[in-house]
GROMACS .gro file of N, CA, C and O in nm:
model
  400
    1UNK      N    1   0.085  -0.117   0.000
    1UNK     CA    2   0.000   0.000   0.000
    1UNK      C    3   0.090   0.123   0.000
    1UNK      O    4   0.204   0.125   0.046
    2UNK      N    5   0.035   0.212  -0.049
    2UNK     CA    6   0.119   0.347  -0.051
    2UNK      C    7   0.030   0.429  -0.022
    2UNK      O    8  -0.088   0.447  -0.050
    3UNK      N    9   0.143   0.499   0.067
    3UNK     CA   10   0.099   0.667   0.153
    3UNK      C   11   0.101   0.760   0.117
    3UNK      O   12   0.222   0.785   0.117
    4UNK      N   13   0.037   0.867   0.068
    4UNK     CA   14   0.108   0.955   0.031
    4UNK      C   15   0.062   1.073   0.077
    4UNK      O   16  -0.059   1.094   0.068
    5UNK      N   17   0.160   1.187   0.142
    5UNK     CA   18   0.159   1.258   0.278
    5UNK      C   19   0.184   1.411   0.195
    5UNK      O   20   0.285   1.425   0.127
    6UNK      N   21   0.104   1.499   0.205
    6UNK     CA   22   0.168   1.677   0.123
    6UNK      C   23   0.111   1.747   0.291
    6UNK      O   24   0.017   1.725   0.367
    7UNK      N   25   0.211   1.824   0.291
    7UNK     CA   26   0.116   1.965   0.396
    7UNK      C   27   0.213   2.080   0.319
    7UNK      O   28   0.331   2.069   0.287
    8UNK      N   29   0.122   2.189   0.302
    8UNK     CA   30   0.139   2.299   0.283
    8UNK      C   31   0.128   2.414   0.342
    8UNK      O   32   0.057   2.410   0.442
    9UNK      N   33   0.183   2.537   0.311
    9UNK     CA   34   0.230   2.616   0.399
    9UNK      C   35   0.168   2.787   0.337
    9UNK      O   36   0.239   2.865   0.274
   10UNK      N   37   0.015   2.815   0.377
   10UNK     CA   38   0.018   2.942   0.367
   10UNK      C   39   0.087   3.069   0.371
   10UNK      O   40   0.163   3.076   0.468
   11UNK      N   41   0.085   3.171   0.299
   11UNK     CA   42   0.176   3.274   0.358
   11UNK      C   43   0.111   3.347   0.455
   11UNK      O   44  -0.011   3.358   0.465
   12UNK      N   45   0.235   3.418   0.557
   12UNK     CA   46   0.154   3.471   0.717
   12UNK      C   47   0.016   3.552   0.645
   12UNK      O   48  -0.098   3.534   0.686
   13UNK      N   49   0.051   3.643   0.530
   13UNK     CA   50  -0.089   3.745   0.518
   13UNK      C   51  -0.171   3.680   0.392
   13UNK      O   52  -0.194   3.735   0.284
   14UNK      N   53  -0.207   3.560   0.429
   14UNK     CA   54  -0.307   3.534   0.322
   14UNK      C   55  -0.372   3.556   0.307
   14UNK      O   56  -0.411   3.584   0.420
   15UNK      N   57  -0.486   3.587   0.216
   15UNK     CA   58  -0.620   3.716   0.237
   15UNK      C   59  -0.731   3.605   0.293
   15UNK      O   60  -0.712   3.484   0.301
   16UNK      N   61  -0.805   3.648   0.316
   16UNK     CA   62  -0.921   3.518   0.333
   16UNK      C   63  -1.022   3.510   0.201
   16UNK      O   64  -1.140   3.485   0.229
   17UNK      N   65  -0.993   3.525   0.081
   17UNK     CA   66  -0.976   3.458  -0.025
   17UNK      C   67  -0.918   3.350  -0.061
   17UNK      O   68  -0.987   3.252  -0.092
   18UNK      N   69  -0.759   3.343  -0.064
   18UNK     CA   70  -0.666   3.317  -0.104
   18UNK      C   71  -0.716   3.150   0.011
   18UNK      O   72  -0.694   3.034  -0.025
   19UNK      N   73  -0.775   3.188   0.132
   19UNK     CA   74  -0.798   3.080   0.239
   19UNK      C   75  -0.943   2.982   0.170
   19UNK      O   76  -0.975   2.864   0.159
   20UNK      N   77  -1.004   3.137   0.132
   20UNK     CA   78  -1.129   2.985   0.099
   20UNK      C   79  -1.091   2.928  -0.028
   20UNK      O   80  -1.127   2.814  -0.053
   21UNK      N   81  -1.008   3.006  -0.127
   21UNK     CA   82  -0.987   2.883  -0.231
   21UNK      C   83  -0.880   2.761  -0.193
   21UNK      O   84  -0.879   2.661  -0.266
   22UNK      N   85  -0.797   2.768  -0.089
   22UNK     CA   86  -0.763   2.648  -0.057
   22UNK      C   87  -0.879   2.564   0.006
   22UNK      O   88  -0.902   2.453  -0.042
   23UNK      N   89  -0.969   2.622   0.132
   23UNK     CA   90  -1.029   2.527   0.130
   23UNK      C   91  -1.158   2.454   0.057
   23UNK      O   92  -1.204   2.340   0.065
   24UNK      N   93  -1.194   2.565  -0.014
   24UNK     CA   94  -1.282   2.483  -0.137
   24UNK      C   95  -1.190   2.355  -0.222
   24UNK      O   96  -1.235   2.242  -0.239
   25UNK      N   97  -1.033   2.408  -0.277
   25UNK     CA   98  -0.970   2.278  -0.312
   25UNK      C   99  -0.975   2.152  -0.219
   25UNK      O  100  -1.031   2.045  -0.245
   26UNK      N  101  -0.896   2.189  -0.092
   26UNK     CA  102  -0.896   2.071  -0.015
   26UNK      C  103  -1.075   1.982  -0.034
   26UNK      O  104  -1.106   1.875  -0.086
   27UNK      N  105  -1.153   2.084   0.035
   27UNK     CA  106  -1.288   1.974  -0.004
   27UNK      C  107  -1.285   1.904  -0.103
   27UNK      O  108  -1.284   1.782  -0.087
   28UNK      N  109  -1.283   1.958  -0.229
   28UNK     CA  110  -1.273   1.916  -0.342
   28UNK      C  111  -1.175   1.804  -0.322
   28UNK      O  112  -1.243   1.708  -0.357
   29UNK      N  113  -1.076   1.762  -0.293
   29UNK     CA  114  -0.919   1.655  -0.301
   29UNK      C  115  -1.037   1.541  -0.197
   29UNK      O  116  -1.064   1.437  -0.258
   30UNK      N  117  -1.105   1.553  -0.055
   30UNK     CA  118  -1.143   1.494   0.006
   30UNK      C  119  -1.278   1.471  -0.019
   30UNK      O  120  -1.351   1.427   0.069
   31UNK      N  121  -1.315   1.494  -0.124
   31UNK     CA  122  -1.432   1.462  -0.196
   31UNK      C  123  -1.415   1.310  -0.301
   31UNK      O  124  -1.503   1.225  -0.322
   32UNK      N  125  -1.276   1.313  -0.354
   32UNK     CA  126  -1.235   1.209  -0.440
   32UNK      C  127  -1.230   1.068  -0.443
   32UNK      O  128  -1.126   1.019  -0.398
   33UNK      N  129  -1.315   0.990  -0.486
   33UNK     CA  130  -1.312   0.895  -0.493
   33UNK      C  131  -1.294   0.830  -0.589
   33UNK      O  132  -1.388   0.789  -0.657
   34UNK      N  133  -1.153   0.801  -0.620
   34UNK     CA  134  -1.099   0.674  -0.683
   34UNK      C  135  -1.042   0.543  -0.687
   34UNK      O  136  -1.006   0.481  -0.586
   35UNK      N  137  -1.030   0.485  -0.846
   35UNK     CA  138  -1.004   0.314  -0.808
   35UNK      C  139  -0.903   0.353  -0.726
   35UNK      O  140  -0.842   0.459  -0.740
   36UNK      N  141  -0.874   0.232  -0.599
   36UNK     CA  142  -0.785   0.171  -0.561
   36UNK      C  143  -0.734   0.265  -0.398
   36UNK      O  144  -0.647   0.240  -0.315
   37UNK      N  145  -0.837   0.377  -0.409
   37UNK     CA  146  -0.823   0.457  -0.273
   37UNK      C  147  -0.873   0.384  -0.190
   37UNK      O  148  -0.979   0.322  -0.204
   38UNK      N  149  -0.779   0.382  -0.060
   38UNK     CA  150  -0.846   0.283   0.074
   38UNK      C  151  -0.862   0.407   0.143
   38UNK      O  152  -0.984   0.424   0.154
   39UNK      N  153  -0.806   0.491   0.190
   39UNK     CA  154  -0.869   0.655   0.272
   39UNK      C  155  -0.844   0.728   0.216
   39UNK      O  156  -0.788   0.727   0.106
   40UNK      N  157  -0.891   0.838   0.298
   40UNK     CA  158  -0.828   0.987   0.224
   40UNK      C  159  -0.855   1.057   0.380
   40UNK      O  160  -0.951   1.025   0.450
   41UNK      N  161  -0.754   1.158   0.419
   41UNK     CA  162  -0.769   1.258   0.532
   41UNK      C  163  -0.728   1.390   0.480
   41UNK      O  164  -0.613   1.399   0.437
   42UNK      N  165  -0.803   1.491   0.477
   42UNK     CA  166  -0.784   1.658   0.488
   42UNK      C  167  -0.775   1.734   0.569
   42UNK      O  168  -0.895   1.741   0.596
   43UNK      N  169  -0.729   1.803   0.636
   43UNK     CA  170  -0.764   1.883   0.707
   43UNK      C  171  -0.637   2.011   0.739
   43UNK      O  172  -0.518   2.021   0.709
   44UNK      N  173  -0.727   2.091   0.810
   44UNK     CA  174  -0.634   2.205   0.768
   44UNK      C  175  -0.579   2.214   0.925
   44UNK      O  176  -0.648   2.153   1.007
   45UNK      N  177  -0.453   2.288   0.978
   45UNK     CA  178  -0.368   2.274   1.110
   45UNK      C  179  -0.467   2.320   1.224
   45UNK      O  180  -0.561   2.394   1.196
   46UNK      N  181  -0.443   2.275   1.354
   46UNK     CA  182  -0.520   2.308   1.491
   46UNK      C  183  -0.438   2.431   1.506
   46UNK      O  184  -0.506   2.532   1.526
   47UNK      N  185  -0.328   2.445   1.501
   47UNK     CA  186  -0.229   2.564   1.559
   47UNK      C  187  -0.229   2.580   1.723
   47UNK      O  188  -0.246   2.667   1.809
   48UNK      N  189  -0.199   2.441   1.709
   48UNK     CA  190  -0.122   2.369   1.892
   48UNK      C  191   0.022   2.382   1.907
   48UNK      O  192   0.088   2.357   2.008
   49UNK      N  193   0.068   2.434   1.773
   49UNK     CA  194   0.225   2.446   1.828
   49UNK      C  195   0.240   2.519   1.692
   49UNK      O  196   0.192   2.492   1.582
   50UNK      N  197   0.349   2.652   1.745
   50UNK     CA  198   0.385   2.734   1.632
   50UNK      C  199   0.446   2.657   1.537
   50UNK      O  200   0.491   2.543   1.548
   51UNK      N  201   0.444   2.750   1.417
   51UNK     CA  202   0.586   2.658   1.292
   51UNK      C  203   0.514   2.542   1.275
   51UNK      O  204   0.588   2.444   1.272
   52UNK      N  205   0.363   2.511   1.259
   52UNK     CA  206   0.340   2.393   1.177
   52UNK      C  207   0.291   2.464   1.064
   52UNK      O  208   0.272   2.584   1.049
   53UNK      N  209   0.272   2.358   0.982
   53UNK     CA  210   0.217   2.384   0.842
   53UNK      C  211   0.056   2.407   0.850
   53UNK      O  212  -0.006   2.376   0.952
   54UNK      N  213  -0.019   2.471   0.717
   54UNK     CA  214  -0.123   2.537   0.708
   54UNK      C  215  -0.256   2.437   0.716
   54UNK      O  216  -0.367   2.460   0.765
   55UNK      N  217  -0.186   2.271   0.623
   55UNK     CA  218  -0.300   2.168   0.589
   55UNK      C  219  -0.219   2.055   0.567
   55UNK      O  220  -0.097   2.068   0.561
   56UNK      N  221  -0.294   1.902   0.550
   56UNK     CA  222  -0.257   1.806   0.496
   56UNK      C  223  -0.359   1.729   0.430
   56UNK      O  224  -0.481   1.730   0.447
   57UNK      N  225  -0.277   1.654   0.342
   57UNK     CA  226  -0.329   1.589   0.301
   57UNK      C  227  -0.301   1.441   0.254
   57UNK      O  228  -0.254   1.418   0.142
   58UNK      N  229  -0.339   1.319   0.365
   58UNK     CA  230  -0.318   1.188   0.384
   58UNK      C  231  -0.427   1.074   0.277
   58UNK      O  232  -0.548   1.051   0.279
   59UNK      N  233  -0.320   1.025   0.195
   59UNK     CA  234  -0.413   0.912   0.144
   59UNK      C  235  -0.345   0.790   0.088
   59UNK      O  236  -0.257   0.794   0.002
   60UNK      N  237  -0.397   0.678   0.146
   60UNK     CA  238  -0.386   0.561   0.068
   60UNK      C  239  -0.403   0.462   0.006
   60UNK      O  240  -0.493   0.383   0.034
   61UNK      N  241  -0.320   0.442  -0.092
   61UNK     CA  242  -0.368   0.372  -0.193
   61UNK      C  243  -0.347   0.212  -0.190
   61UNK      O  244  -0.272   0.160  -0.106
   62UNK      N  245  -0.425   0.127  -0.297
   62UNK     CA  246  -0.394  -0.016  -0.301
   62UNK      C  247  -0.245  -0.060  -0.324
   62UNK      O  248  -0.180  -0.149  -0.270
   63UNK      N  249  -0.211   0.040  -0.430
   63UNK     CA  250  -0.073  -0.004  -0.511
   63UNK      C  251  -0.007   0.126  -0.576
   63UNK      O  252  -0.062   0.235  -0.562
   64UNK      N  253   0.109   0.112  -0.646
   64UNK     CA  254   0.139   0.230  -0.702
   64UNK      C  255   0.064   0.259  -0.819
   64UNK      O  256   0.060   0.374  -0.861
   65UNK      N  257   0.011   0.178  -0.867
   65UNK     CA  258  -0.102   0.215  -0.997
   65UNK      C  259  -0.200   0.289  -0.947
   65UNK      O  260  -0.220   0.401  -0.992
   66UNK      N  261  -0.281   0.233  -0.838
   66UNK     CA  262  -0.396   0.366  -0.813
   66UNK      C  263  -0.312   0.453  -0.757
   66UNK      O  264  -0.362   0.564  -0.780
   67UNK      N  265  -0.231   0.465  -0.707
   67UNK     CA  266  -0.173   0.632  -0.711
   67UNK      C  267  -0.102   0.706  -0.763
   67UNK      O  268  -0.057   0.813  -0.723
   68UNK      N  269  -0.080   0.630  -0.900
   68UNK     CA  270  -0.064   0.737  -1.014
   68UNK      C  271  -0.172   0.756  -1.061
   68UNK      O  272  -0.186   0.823  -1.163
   69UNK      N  273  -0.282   0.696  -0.989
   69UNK     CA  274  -0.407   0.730  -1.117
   69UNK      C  275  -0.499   0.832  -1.048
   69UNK      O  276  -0.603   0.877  -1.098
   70UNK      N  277  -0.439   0.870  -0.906
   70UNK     CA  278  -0.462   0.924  -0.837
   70UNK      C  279  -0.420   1.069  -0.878
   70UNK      O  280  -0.483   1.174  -0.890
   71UNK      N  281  -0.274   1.030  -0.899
   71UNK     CA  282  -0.166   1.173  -0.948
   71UNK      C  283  -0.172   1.221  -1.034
   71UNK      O  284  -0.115   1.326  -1.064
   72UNK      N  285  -0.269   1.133  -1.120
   72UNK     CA  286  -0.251   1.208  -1.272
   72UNK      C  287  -0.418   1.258  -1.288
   72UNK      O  288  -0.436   1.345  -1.373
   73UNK      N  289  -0.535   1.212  -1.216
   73UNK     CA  290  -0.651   1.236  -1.242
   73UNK      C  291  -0.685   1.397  -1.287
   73UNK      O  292  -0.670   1.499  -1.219
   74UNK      N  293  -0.726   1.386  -1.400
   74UNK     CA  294  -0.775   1.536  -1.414
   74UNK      C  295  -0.827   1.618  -1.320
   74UNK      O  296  -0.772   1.725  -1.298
   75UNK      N  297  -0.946   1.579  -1.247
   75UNK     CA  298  -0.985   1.633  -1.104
   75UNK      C  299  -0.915   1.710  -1.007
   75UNK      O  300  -0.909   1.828  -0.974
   76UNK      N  301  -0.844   1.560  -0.960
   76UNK     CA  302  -0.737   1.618  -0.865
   76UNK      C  303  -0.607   1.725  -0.895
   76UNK      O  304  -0.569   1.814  -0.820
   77UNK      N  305  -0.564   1.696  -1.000
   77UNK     CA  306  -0.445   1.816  -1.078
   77UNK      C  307  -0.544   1.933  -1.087
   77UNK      O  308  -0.475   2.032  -1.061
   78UNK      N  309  -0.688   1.978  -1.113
   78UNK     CA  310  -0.715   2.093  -1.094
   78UNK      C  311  -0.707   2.133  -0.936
   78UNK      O  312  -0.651   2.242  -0.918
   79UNK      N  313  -0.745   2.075  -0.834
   79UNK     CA  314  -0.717   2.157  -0.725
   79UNK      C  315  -0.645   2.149  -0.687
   79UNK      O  316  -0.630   2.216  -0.585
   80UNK      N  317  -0.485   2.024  -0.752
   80UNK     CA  318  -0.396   2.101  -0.706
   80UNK      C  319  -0.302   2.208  -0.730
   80UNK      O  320  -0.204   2.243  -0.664
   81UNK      N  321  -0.366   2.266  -0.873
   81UNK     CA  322  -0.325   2.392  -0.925
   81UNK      C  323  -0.363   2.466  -0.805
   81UNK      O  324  -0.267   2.516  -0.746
   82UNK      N  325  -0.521   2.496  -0.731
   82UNK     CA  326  -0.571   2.594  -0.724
   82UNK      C  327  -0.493   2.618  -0.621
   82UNK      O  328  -0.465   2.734  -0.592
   83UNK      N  329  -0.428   2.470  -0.523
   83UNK     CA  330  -0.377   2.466  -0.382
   83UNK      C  331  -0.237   2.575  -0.415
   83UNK      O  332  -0.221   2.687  -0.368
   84UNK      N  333  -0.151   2.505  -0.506
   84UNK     CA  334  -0.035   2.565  -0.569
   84UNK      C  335  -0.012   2.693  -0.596
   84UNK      O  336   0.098   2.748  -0.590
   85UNK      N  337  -0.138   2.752  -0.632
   85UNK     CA  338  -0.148   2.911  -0.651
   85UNK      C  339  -0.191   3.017  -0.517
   85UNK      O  340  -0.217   3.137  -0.514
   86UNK      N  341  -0.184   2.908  -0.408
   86UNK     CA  342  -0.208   2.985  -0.278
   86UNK      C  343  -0.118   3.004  -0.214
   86UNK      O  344  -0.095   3.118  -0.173
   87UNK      N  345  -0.023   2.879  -0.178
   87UNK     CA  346   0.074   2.861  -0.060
   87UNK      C  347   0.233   2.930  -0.110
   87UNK      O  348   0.299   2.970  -0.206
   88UNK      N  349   0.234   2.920  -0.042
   88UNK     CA  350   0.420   2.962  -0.061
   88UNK      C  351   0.498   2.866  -0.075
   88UNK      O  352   0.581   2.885  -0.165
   89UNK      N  353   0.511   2.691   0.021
   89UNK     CA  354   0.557   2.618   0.043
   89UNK      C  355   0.473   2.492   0.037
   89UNK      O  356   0.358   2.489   0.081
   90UNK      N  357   0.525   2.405  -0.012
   90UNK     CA  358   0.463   2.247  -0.008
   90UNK      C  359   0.553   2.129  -0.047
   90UNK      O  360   0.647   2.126  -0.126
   91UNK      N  361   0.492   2.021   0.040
   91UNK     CA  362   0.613   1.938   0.053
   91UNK      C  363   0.558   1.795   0.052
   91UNK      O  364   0.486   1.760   0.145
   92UNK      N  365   0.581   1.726  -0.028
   92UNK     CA  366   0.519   1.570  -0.044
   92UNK      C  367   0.576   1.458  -0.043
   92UNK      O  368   0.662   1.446  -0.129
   93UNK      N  369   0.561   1.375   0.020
   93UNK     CA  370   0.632   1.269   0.023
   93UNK      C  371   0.520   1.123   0.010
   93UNK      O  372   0.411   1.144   0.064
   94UNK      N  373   0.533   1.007  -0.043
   94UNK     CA  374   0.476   0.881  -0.048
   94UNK      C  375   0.604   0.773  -0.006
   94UNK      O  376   0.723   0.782  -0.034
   95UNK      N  377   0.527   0.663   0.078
   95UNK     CA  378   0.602   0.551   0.114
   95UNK      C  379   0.517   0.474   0.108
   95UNK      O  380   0.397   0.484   0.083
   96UNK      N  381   0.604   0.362   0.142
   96UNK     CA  382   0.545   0.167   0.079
   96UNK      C  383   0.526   0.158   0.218
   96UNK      O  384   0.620   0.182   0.294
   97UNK      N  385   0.366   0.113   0.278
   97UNK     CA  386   0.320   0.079   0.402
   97UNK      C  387   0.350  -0.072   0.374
   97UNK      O  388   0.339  -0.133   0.268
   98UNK      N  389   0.385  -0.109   0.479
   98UNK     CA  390   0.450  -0.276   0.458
   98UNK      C  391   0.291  -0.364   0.534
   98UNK      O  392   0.217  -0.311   0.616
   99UNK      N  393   0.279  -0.470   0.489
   99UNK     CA  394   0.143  -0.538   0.517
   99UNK      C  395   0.101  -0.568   0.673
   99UNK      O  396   0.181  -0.623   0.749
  100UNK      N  397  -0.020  -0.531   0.710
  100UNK     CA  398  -0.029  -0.546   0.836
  100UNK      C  399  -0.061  -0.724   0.872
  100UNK      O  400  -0.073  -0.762   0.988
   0.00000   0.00000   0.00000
């Protein structure tokens, strides 16, 4: 199974525009349901400790095929333009969950 983990990083004066079109994207990303998705988690930071990031976004897949099909879905590449055109910083990483 594969993980695949992004949080992104608003800038300090983001307008609250700039806020609801991230979170209209994020809905939109946690709205998605495709082959081979076993979860999906969104959500945007509690701000329990300074210096975290703005949002994340947790999901995993069956195999690396549904999550390229994940990565490449037309859908999802639109909001993550819209995410891309907000933040300043973003950072993604996927790993191989080993079988429980």
């Amino acid at each position: 199974m594969i993980r695949n983990v992004v949080m992104g990083r608003l800038p300090d004066d983001a307008t609250e525009e700039q806020q609801a079109q991230l979170d209209a994207a994020l809905a939109g990303i946690a709205g998605l349901d495709l082959p081979g998705q076993v979860s999906m988690t969104v959500g945007r930071d509690l701000g329990l400790r300074p210096g975290g990031w703005s949002f994340t976004i947790v999901n995993d897949w069956a195999d690396e095929e549904a999550y390229r099909g994940y990565d490449d879905d037309p859908e999802h590449n639109v909001y993550r333009r819209q995410i891309g055109s907000v933040v300043e910083s973003i950072a993604r990483v996927q790993i191989d969950l080993p079988a429980r």
